[in-house]
CSV table of C-alpha atoms in Angstrom, one decimal:
chain,number,residue,atom,x,y,z
G,279,MET,CA,0.0,0.0,0.0
G,280,ARG,CA,1.4,3.4,-1.0
G,281,LYS,CA,1.3,6.2,1.5
G,282,VAL,CA,-0.2,9.7,0.8
G,283,VAL,CA,2.1,12.2,2.4
G,284,VAL,CA,1.1,15.9,2.9
G,285,CYS,CA,4.2,18.1,2.4
G,286,THR,CA,3.5,21.7,3.4
G,287,PHE,CA,5.2,24.9,4.3
G,288,LEU,CA,3.5,26.6,7.2
G,289,THR,CA,3.8,29.8,9.2
G,290,LEU,CA,3.8,29.5,13.0
G,291,ASP,CA,0.1,30.4,13.0
G,292,GLY,CA,-0.6,27.6,10.4
G,293,VAL,CA,-0.9,29.6,7.2
G,294,MET,CA,0.1,27.7,4.0
G,295,GLN,CA,-1.0,30.2,1.4
G,296,ALA,CA,1.5,31.6,-1.2
G,297,PRO,CA,4.9,30.9,0.5
G,298,GLY,CA,6.8,31.3,-2.7
G,299,GLY,CA,6.0,34.8,-4.0
G,300,PRO,CA,3.7,37.9,-3.9
G,301,ASP,CA,1.6,36.8,-6.9
G,302,GLU,CA,1.5,33.1,-6.2
G,303,ASP,CA,-2.0,33.1,-4.7
G,304,THR,CA,-3.7,36.4,-3.9
G,305,GLY,CA,-7.1,34.7,-3.2
G,306,SER,CA,-9.3,36.4,-0.6
G,307,GLY,CA,-7.1,39.5,-0.8
G,308,PHE,CA,-4.0,37.8,0.6
G,309,GLU,CA,-1.2,40.3,0.8
G,310,HIS,CA,1.6,38.2,2.4
G,311,GLY,CA,2.8,36.1,-0.5
G,312,GLY,CA,6.5,35.2,-0.4
G,313,TRP,CA,6.6,35.0,3.4
G,314,GLN,CA,8.8,31.9,3.3
G,315,LYS,CA,11.8,33.5,1.6
G,316,ASN,CA,13.3,35.3,4.6
G,317,ALA,CA,12.0,32.8,7.2
G,318,SER,CA,13.9,29.8,5.8
G,319,ASP,CA,17.5,28.5,5.6
G,320,ASP,CA,19.6,25.9,3.8
G,321,GLU,CA,18.6,23.1,6.1
G,322,VAL,CA,15.0,23.4,5.0
G,323,GLY,CA,16.0,22.7,1.4
G,324,ALA,CA,18.1,19.7,2.4
G,325,ALA,CA,15.2,18.3,4.5
G,326,ILE,CA,12.7,18.7,1.7
G,327,ALA,CA,15.1,16.9,-0.7
G,328,GLY,CA,15.3,14.0,1.8
G,329,TRP,CA,11.5,13.9,2.1
G,330,TYR,CA,11.3,13.3,-1.7
G,331,GLN,CA,13.7,10.4,-1.8
G,332,HIS,CA,11.1,7.7,-1.1
G,333,SER,CA,8.4,9.3,-3.2
G,334,ASP,CA,7.8,8.7,-6.8
G,335,ALA,CA,4.6,10.7,-7.5
G,336,MET,CA,2.9,14.0,-6.7
G,337,LEU,CA,-0.7,14.7,-6.1
G,338,LEU,CA,-1.8,18.2,-6.9
G,339,GLY,CA,-4.9,20.4,-6.8
G,340,ARG,CA,-5.7,22.6,-9.8
G,341,LYS,CA,-4.4,25.8,-8.4
G,342,THR,CA,-1.1,24.4,-7.3
G,343,TYR,CA,-0.8,22.5,-10.6
G,344,ASP,CA,-1.3,25.8,-12.5
G,345,ILE,CA,1.4,27.6,-10.4
G,346,PHE,CA,3.9,24.8,-10.8
G,347,ALA,CA,3.2,24.2,-14.6
G,348,SER,CA,3.9,27.9,-15.3
G,349,TYR,CA,7.3,27.7,-13.5
G,350,TRP,CA,9.0,24.4,-13.5
G,351,PRO,CA,9.1,23.5,-17.2
G,352,SER,CA,11.3,26.5,-17.9
G,353,ALA,CA,13.0,26.7,-14.5
G,354,ASP,CA,16.8,26.9,-14.1
G,355,PRO,CA,18.2,23.4,-14.9
G,356,GLY,CA,20.9,24.0,-12.3
G,357,ASN,CA,18.2,24.0,-9.6
G,358,PRO,CA,18.3,20.6,-8.0
G,359,PHE,CA,14.5,20.4,-7.8
G,360,THR,CA,13.9,21.3,-11.5
G,361,GLU,CA,14.5,17.8,-12.9
G,362,LEU,CA,12.7,16.2,-10.0
G,363,MET,CA,9.6,18.3,-10.5
G,364,ASN,CA,9.5,17.8,-14.2
G,365,SER,CA,10.2,14.1,-14.3
G,366,THR,CA,8.0,13.0,-11.4
G,367,PRO,CA,4.6,11.6,-12.3
G,368,LYS,CA,1.9,14.1,-11.3
G,369,TYR,CA,-1.8,13.3,-10.6
G,370,VAL,CA,-4.1,16.3,-10.7
G,371,ALA,CA,-7.5,16.7,-9.1
G,372,SER,CA,-9.6,19.3,-11.0
G,373,ARG,CA,-13.2,19.8,-11.9
G,374,THR,CA,-12.3,22.3,-14.6
G,375,LEU,CA,-9.2,21.2,-16.5
G,376,THR,CA,-9.7,18.9,-19.4
G,377,SER,CA,-6.0,18.5,-20.5
G,378,LEU,CA,-2.6,19.0,-19.0
G,379,ALA,CA,0.5,20.4,-20.8
G,380,TRP,CA,3.1,19.8,-18.2
G,381,GLN,CA,5.1,16.6,-18.8
G,382,ASN,CA,4.2,13.5,-16.8
G,383,SER,CA,0.9,14.8,-15.7
G,384,ALA,CA,-2.5,13.0,-15.6
G,385,LEU,CA,-5.9,14.0,-14.5
G,386,LEU,CA,-7.7,12.0,-11.8
G,387,GLU,CA,-11.0,10.7,-13.1
G,388,GLY,CA,-14.2,10.4,-11.2
G,389,ASP,CA,-14.5,11.0,-7.4
G,390,VAL,CA,-11.3,12.3,-6.0
G,391,ALA,CA,-11.4,10.1,-2.9
G,392,ASP,CA,-12.0,7.0,-4.9
G,393,ALA,CA,-9.3,7.9,-7.3
G,394,VAL,CA,-6.8,8.4,-4.5
G,395,ARG,CA,-7.8,5.1,-2.9
G,396,ALA,CA,-7.0,3.4,-6.2
G,397,LEU,CA,-3.6,5.1,-6.4
G,398,LYS,CA,-2.8,4.0,-2.9
G,399,SER,CA,-3.5,0.4,-3.8
G,400,SER,CA,-1.3,0.6,-6.9
G,401,GLU,CA,2.4,-0.3,-7.0
G,402,GLY,CA,5.0,2.3,-6.2
G,403,GLY,CA,6.4,4.6,-3.5
G,404,ASN,CA,5.0,7.5,-1.5
G,405,ILE,CA,2.6,10.0,-3.2
G,406,ASN,CA,3.4,13.6,-2.0
G,407,VAL,CA,0.6,16.1,-1.8
G,408,VAL,CA,2.4,19.4,-2.4
G,409,GLY,CA,0.6,22.6,-1.5
G,410,SER,CA,-2.9,22.0,-2.6
G,411,GLY,CA,-4.7,23.0,0.6
G,412,ASP,CA,-8.3,22.3,-0.6
G,413,LEU,CA,-7.3,18.9,-1.9
G,414,ALA,CA,-5.4,18.1,1.4
G,415,GLN,CA,-8.5,18.9,3.4
G,416,THR,CA,-10.6,16.6,1.2
G,417,LEU,CA,-8.1,13.8,1.7
G,418,MET,CA,-8.1,14.4,5.5
G,419,ARG,CA,-11.9,14.2,5.6
G,420,HIS,CA,-11.7,10.8,4.0
G,421,ASP,CA,-8.9,9.5,6.2
G,422,LEU,CA,-6.6,9.2,3.2
G,423,VAL,CA,-3.5,11.0,4.7
G,424,ASP,CA,-0.9,8.7,6.0
G,425,GLU,CA,1.7,11.2,7.0
G,426,TYR,CA,2.3,15.0,7.4
G,427,ARG,CA,5.8,16.5,6.6
G,428,LEU,CA,5.7,20.1,7.7
G,429,THR,CA,8.1,22.9,7.8
G,430,ILE,CA,6.9,25.4,10.4
G,431,HIS,CA,8.6,28.7,9.9
G,432,PRO,CA,9.3,31.5,12.5
G,433,VAL,CA,6.8,34.0,11.1
G,434,ILE,CA,3.2,35.0,12.0
G,435,ILE,CA,1.0,36.2,9.2
G,436,GLY,CA,-2.4,36.5,10.9
G,437,SER,CA,-4.6,35.6,7.9
G,438,GLY,CA,-4.7,33.3,4.9
G,439,LYS,CA,-5.5,29.7,4.1
G,440,ARG,CA,-4.6,27.2,6.8
G,441,LEU,CA,-3.8,23.5,6.4
G,442,PHE,CA,-5.8,22.7,9.4
G,443,ALA,CA,-8.8,25.0,8.9
G,444,ASP,CA,-11.9,25.4,10.9
G,445,GLY,CA,-13.9,22.1,10.7
G,446,ALA,CA,-10.8,19.9,10.5
G,447,ILE,CA,-11.5,16.4,11.8
G,448,PRO,CA,-10.0,16.0,15.3
G,449,THR,CA,-7.0,13.7,14.9
G,450,ALA,CA,-4.3,12.5,17.3
G,451,LEU,CA,-0.8,12.6,15.7
G,452,GLU,CA,2.1,10.3,16.4
G,453,PRO,CA,5.5,12.1,16.1
G,454,VAL,CA,7.9,10.4,13.7
G,455,SER,CA,10.7,13.1,13.8
G,456,VAL,CA,10.8,16.7,15.0
G,457,SER,CA,13.9,18.9,14.8
G,458,THR,CA,14.7,22.6,14.5
G,459,THR,CA,17.0,24.3,12.0
G,460,LYS,CA,19.6,26.9,12.9
G,461,GLY,CA,17.2,29.5,11.5
G,462,GLY,CA,14.3,28.4,13.8
G,463,THR,CA,12.2,26.4,11.3
G,464,VAL,CA,10.6,23.3,12.8
G,465,LEU,CA,10.9,20.2,10.6
G,466,ALA,CA,8.1,18.0,11.8
G,467,VAL,CA,6.9,14.6,10.6
G,468,TYR,CA,3.7,13.2,12.1
G,469,ARG,CA,1.4,10.2,11.4
G,470,PRO,CA,-2.4,10.2,12.1
G,471,ASN,CA,-3.1,8.1,15.2
G,472,GLY,CA,-6.8,7.8,15.5
G,473,ARG,CA,-9.0,10.4,17.4
G,474,PRO,CA,-7.7,12.5,20.3
G,475,THR,CA,-8.4,11.3,23.8
G,476,TYR,CA,-9.5,13.7,26.5
G,477,GLY,CA,-8.9,14.1,30.2
G,478,SER,CA,-8.5,16.7,32.9
G,479,TYR,CA,-5.9,17.9,35.4
């Protein structure tokens, strides 16, 4: 069984929207695009590269696909992620796209949850959900996420799309690994571990 792994950059207050640049995603009037640039360090890149070593596919929502497809095909070939992003098979969840121009991309057919269950049952390595907040929340609602790999950066934004938005299903998490870079970014890997238990002091 393949694992679905949510890989996401987060601010300390949980915002995942537009880490890469001012125009990446201005939905709902978001004005803080590019917040990750000065809140990151070299160790973050090294950690992300390690997270991709055991993955051989990406799962993307339509908006993240559009952002990536407009950048990576013509990105600097000297960037160590360029070949990875272009060569990795990409599965795209979209209700509006009918064709995909970016190499090694395929549209998921039918119900998203059913399509992802079929992918998980196929042969191969991990499937990374990159960005794609709406898709990630759909997968969470259907208990299809096997692991979270999060970079939590030392910056507070105060608004924007959050990975764990209001209405998220209560979930206990088992820590797999947690460390902090020299720049203060938390590199956290968690696995869902059933529902939370409650008590009192």
